[in-house]
mmCIF file of C-alpha atoms in Angstrom:
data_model
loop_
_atom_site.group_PDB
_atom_site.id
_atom_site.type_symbol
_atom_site.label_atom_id
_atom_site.label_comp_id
_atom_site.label_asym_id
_atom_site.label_seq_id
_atom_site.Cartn_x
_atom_site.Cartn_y
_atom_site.Cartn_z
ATOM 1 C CA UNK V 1 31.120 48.843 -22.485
ATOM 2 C CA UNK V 2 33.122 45.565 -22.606
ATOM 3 C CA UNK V 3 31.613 42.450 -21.359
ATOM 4 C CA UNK V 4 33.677 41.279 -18.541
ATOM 5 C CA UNK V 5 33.337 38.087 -17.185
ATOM 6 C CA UNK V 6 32.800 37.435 -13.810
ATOM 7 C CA UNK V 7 34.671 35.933 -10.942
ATOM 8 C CA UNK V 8 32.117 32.785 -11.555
ATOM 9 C CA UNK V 9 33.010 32.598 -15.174
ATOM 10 C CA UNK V 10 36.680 32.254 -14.481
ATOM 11 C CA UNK V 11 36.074 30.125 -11.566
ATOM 12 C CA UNK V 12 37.208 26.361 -13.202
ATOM 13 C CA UNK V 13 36.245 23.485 -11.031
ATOM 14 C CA UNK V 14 39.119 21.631 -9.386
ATOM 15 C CA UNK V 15 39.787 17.665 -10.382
ATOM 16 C CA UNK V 16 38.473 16.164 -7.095
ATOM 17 C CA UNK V 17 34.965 18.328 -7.148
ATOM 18 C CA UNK V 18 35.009 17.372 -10.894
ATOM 19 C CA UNK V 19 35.571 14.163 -9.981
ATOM 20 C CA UNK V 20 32.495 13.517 -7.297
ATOM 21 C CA UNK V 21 30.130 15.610 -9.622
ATOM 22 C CA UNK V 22 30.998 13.176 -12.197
ATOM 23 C CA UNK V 23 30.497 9.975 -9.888
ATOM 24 C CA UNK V 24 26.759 10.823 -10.469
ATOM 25 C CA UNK V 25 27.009 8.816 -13.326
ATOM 26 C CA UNK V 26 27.750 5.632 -11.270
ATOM 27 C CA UNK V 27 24.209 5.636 -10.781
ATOM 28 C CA UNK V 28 23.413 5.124 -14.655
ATOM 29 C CA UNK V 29 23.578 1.100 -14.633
ATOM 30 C CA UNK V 30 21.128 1.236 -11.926
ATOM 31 C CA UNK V 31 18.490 2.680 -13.250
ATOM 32 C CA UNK V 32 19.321 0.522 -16.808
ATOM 33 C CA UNK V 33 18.947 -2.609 -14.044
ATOM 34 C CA UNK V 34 15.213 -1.105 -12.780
ATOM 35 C CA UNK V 35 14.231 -1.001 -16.805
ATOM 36 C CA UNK V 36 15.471 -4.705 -17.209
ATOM 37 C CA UNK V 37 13.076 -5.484 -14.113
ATOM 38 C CA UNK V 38 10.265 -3.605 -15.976
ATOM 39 C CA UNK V 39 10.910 -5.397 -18.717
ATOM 40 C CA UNK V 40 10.645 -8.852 -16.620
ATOM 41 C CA UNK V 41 7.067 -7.223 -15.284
ATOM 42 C CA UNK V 42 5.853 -6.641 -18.173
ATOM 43 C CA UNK V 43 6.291 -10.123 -19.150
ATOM 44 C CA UNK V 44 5.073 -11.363 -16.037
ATOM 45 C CA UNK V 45 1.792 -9.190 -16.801
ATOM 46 C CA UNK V 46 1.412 -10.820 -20.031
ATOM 47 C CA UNK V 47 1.933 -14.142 -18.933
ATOM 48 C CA UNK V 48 -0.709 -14.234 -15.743
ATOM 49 C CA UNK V 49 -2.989 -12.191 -18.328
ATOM 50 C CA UNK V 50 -2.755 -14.688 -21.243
ATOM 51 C CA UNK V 51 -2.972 -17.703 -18.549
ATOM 52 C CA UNK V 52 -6.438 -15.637 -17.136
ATOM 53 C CA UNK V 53 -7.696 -15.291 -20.495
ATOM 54 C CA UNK V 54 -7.000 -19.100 -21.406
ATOM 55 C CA UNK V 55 -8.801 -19.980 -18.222
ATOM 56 C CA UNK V 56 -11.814 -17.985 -19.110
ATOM 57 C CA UNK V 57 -11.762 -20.148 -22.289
ATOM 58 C CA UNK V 58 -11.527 -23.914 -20.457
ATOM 59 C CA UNK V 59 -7.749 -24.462 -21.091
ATOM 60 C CA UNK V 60 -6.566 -26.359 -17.964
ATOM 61 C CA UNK V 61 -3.153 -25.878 -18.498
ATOM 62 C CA UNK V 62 -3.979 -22.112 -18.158
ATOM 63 C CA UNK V 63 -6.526 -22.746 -15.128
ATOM 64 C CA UNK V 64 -4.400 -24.814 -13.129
ATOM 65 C CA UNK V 65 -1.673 -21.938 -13.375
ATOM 66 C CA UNK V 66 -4.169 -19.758 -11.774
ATOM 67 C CA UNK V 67 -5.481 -21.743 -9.404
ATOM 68 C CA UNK V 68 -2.047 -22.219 -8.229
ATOM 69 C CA UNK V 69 -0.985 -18.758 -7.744
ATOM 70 C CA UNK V 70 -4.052 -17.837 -6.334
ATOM 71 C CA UNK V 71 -4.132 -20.775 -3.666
ATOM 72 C CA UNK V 72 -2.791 -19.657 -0.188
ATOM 73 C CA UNK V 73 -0.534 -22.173 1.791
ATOM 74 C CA UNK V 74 -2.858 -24.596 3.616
ATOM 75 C CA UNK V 75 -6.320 -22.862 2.495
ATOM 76 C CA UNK V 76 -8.829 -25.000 0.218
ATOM 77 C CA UNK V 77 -7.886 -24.925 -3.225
ATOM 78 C CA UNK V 78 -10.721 -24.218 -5.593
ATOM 79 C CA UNK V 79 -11.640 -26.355 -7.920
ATOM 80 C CA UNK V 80 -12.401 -23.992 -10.915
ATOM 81 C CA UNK V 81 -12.855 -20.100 -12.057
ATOM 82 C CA UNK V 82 -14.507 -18.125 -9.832
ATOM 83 C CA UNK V 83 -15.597 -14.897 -9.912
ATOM 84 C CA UNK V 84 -13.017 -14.049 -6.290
ATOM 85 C CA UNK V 85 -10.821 -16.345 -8.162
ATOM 86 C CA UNK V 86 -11.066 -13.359 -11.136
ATOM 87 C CA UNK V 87 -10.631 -10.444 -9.281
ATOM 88 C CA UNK V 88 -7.396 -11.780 -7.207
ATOM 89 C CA UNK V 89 -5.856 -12.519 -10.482
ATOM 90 C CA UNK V 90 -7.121 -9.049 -11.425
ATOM 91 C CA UNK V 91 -5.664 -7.281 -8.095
ATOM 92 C CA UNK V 92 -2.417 -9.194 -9.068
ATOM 93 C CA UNK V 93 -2.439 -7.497 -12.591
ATOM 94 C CA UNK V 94 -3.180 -4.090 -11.039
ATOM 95 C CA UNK V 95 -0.304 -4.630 -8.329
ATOM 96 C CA UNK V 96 2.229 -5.517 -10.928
ATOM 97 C CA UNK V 97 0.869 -2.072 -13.064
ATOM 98 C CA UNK V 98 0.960 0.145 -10.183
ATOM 99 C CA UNK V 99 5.083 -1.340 -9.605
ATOM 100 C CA UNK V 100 5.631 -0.597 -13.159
ATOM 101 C CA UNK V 101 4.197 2.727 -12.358
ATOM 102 C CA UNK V 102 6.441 3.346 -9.415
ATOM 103 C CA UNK V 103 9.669 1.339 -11.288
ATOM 104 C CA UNK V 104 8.943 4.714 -13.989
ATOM 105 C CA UNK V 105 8.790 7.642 -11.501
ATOM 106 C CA UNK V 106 12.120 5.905 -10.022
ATOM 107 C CA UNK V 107 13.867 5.464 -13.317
ATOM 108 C CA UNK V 108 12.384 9.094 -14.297
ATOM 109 C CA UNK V 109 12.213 10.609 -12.306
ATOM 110 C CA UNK V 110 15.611 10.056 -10.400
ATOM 111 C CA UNK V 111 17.516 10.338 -13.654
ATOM 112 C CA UNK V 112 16.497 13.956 -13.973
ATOM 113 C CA UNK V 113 17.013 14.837 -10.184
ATOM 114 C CA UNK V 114 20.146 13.301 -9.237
ATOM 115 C CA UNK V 115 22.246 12.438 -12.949
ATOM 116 C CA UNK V 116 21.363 14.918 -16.001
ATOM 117 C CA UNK V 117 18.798 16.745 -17.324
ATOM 118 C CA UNK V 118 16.375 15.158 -20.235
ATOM 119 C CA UNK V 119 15.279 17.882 -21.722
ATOM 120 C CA UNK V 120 11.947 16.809 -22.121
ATOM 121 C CA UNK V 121 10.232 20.418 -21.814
ATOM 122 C CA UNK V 122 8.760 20.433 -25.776
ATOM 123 C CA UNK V 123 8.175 16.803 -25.937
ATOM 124 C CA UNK V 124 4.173 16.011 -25.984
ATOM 125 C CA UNK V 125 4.545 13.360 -23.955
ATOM 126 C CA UNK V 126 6.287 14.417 -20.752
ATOM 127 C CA UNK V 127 5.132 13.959 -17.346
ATOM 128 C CA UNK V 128 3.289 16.399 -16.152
ATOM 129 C CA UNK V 129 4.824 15.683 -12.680
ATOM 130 C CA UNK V 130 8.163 15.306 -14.395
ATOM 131 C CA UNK V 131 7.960 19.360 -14.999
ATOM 132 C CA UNK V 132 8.059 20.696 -11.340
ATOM 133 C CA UNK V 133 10.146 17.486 -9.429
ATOM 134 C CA UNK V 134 12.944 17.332 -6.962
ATOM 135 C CA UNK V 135 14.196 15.240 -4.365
ATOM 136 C CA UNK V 136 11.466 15.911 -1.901
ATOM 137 C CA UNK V 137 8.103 15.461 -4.742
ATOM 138 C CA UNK V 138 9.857 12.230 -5.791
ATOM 139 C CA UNK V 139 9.915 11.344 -2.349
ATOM 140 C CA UNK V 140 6.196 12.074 -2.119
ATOM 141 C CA UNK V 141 4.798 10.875 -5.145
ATOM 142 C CA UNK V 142 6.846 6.981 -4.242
ATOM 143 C CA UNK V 143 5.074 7.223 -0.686
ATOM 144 C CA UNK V 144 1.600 7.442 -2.251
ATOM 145 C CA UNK V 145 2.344 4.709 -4.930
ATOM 146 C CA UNK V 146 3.811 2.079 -2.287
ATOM 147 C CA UNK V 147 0.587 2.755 -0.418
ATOM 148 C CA UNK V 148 -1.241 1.645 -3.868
ATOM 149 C CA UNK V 149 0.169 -1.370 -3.823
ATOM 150 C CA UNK V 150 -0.625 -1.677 -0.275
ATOM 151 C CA UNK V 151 -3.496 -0.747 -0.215
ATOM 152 C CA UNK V 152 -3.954 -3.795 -3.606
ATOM 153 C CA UNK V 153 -1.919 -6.142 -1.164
ATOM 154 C CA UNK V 154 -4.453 -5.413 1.464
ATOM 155 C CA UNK V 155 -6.879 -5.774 -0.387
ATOM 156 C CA UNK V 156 -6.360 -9.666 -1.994
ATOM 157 C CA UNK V 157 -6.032 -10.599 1.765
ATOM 158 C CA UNK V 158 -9.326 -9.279 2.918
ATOM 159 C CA UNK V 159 -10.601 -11.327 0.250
ATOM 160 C CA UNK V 160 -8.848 -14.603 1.532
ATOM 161 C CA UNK V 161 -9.357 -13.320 5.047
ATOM 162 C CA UNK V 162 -11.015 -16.843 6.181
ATOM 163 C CA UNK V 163 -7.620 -18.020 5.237
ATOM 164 C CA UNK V 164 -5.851 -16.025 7.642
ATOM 165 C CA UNK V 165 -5.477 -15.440 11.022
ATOM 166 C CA UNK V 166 -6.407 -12.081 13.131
ATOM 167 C CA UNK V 167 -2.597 -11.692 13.675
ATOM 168 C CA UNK V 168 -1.726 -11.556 10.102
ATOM 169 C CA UNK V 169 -4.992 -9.477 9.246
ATOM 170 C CA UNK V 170 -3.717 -6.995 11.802
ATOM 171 C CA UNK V 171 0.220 -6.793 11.196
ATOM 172 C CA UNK V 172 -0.913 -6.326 7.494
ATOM 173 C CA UNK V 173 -3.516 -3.367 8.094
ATOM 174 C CA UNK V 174 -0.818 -2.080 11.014
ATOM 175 C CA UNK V 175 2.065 -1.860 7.965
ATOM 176 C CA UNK V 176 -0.432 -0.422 5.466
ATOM 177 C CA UNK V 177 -1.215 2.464 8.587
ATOM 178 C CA UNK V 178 2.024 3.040 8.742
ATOM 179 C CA UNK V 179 2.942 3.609 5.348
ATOM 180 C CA UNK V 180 0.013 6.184 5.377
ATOM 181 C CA UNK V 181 1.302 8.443 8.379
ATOM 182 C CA UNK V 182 4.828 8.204 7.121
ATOM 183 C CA UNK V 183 3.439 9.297 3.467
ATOM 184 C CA UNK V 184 1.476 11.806 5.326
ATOM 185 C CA UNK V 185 4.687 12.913 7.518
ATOM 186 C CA UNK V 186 6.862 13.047 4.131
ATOM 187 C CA UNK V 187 4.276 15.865 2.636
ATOM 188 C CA UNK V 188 3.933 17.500 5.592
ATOM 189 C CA UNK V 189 7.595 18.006 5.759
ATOM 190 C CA UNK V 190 7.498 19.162 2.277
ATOM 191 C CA UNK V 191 4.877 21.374 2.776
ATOM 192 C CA UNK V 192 7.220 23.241 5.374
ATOM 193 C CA UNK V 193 10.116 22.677 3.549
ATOM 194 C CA UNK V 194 8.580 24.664 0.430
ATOM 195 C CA UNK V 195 6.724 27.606 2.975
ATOM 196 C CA UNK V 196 10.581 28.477 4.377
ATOM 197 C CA UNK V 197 12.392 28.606 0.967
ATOM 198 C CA UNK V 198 9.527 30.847 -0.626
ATOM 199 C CA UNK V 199 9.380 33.258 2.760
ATOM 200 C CA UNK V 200 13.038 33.242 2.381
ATOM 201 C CA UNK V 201 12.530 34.079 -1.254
ATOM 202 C CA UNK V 202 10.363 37.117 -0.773
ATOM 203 C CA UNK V 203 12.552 38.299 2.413
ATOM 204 C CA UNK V 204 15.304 38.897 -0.410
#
């Protein structure tokens, strides 16, 4: 029996869907942009950590640097290392990790969802997450790291909270409430989402 092809195979796309399926890769100097900002991150890590560090050692180059950064506009700025002093530098480190973290699923993960495959399936070191994602887990997996950082931002001001006042304290814990329920609302929906497409599945 000969193979013959089917209407599919012979189907050739036309120049104008060719076209927009090829304007995907528009997208590519964007996500070369978000690595040149990881790149500036990671640079900004090293810098606050090798400041930190010289601190910890008595260099007051280094310790007015983080004195500075850690100072909020019209609080009392202290006068040397301190252990709160340490762990707001500290939460700072973590934030910047946790954007590097979320600049990665971005890059990543939106790469292999909306421009071409990577073929990563036999490398060691892929994702685990990067195996099952689409549009709607990237979505989910960006709502729970932006309410990381949150939740780190949150955090470094409930440290300082002498230094604010009960407006700001409450606007900031109303935003970080509101990126929960919307993270919450964004898996929910996926959760639906997924139960229709696999009862539609098994109905066929």
């Amino acid at each position: 029996m000969s193979n013959i092809p089917s209407p599919s195979q012979n189907k050739t796309i036309g120049n104008v869907p060719n076209l927009i399926f090829m304007s995907r890769w528009l997208q590519l100097p964007l996500y070369l942009g978000l690595i040149l900002a990881q790149c500036v991150y990671v640079f900004h890590f090293w810098v606050e950590l090798t400041d930190l560090i010289g601190a910890a050692f008595g260099n007051a180059s280094s310790l007015t640097h983080i004195l500075d950064v850690v100072t909020i506009e019209g609080a009392t700025r202290p006068a040397k290392l301190t252990e709160a002093t340490i762990m707001l530098v500290v939460l700072g480190l973590i934030d910047v990790v946790m954007i590097s973290n979320l600049l990665i699923m971005v890059i990543v993960g939106g790469y292999e969802t909306f421009v071409s495959r990577m073929n990563l399936e036999t490398h060691p070191d892929q994702p685990e997450w990067l195996s099952h994602v689409n549009a709607s887990v990237l979505k989910v997996k960006l709502a729970m790291a932006i309410i990381g950082i949150s939740s780190i931002h949150l955090l470094k001001t409930f440290i300082n909270a002498g230094s604010y006042d009960a407006k700001t304290l409450l606007a900031q814990t109303g935003i970080h409430i509101t990126f929960l329920l919307s993270a919450l609302a964004i898996a929910w929906c996926d959760r639906i989402m997924t139960a229709t497409q696999k009862e539609a599945n098994s109905a066929h």
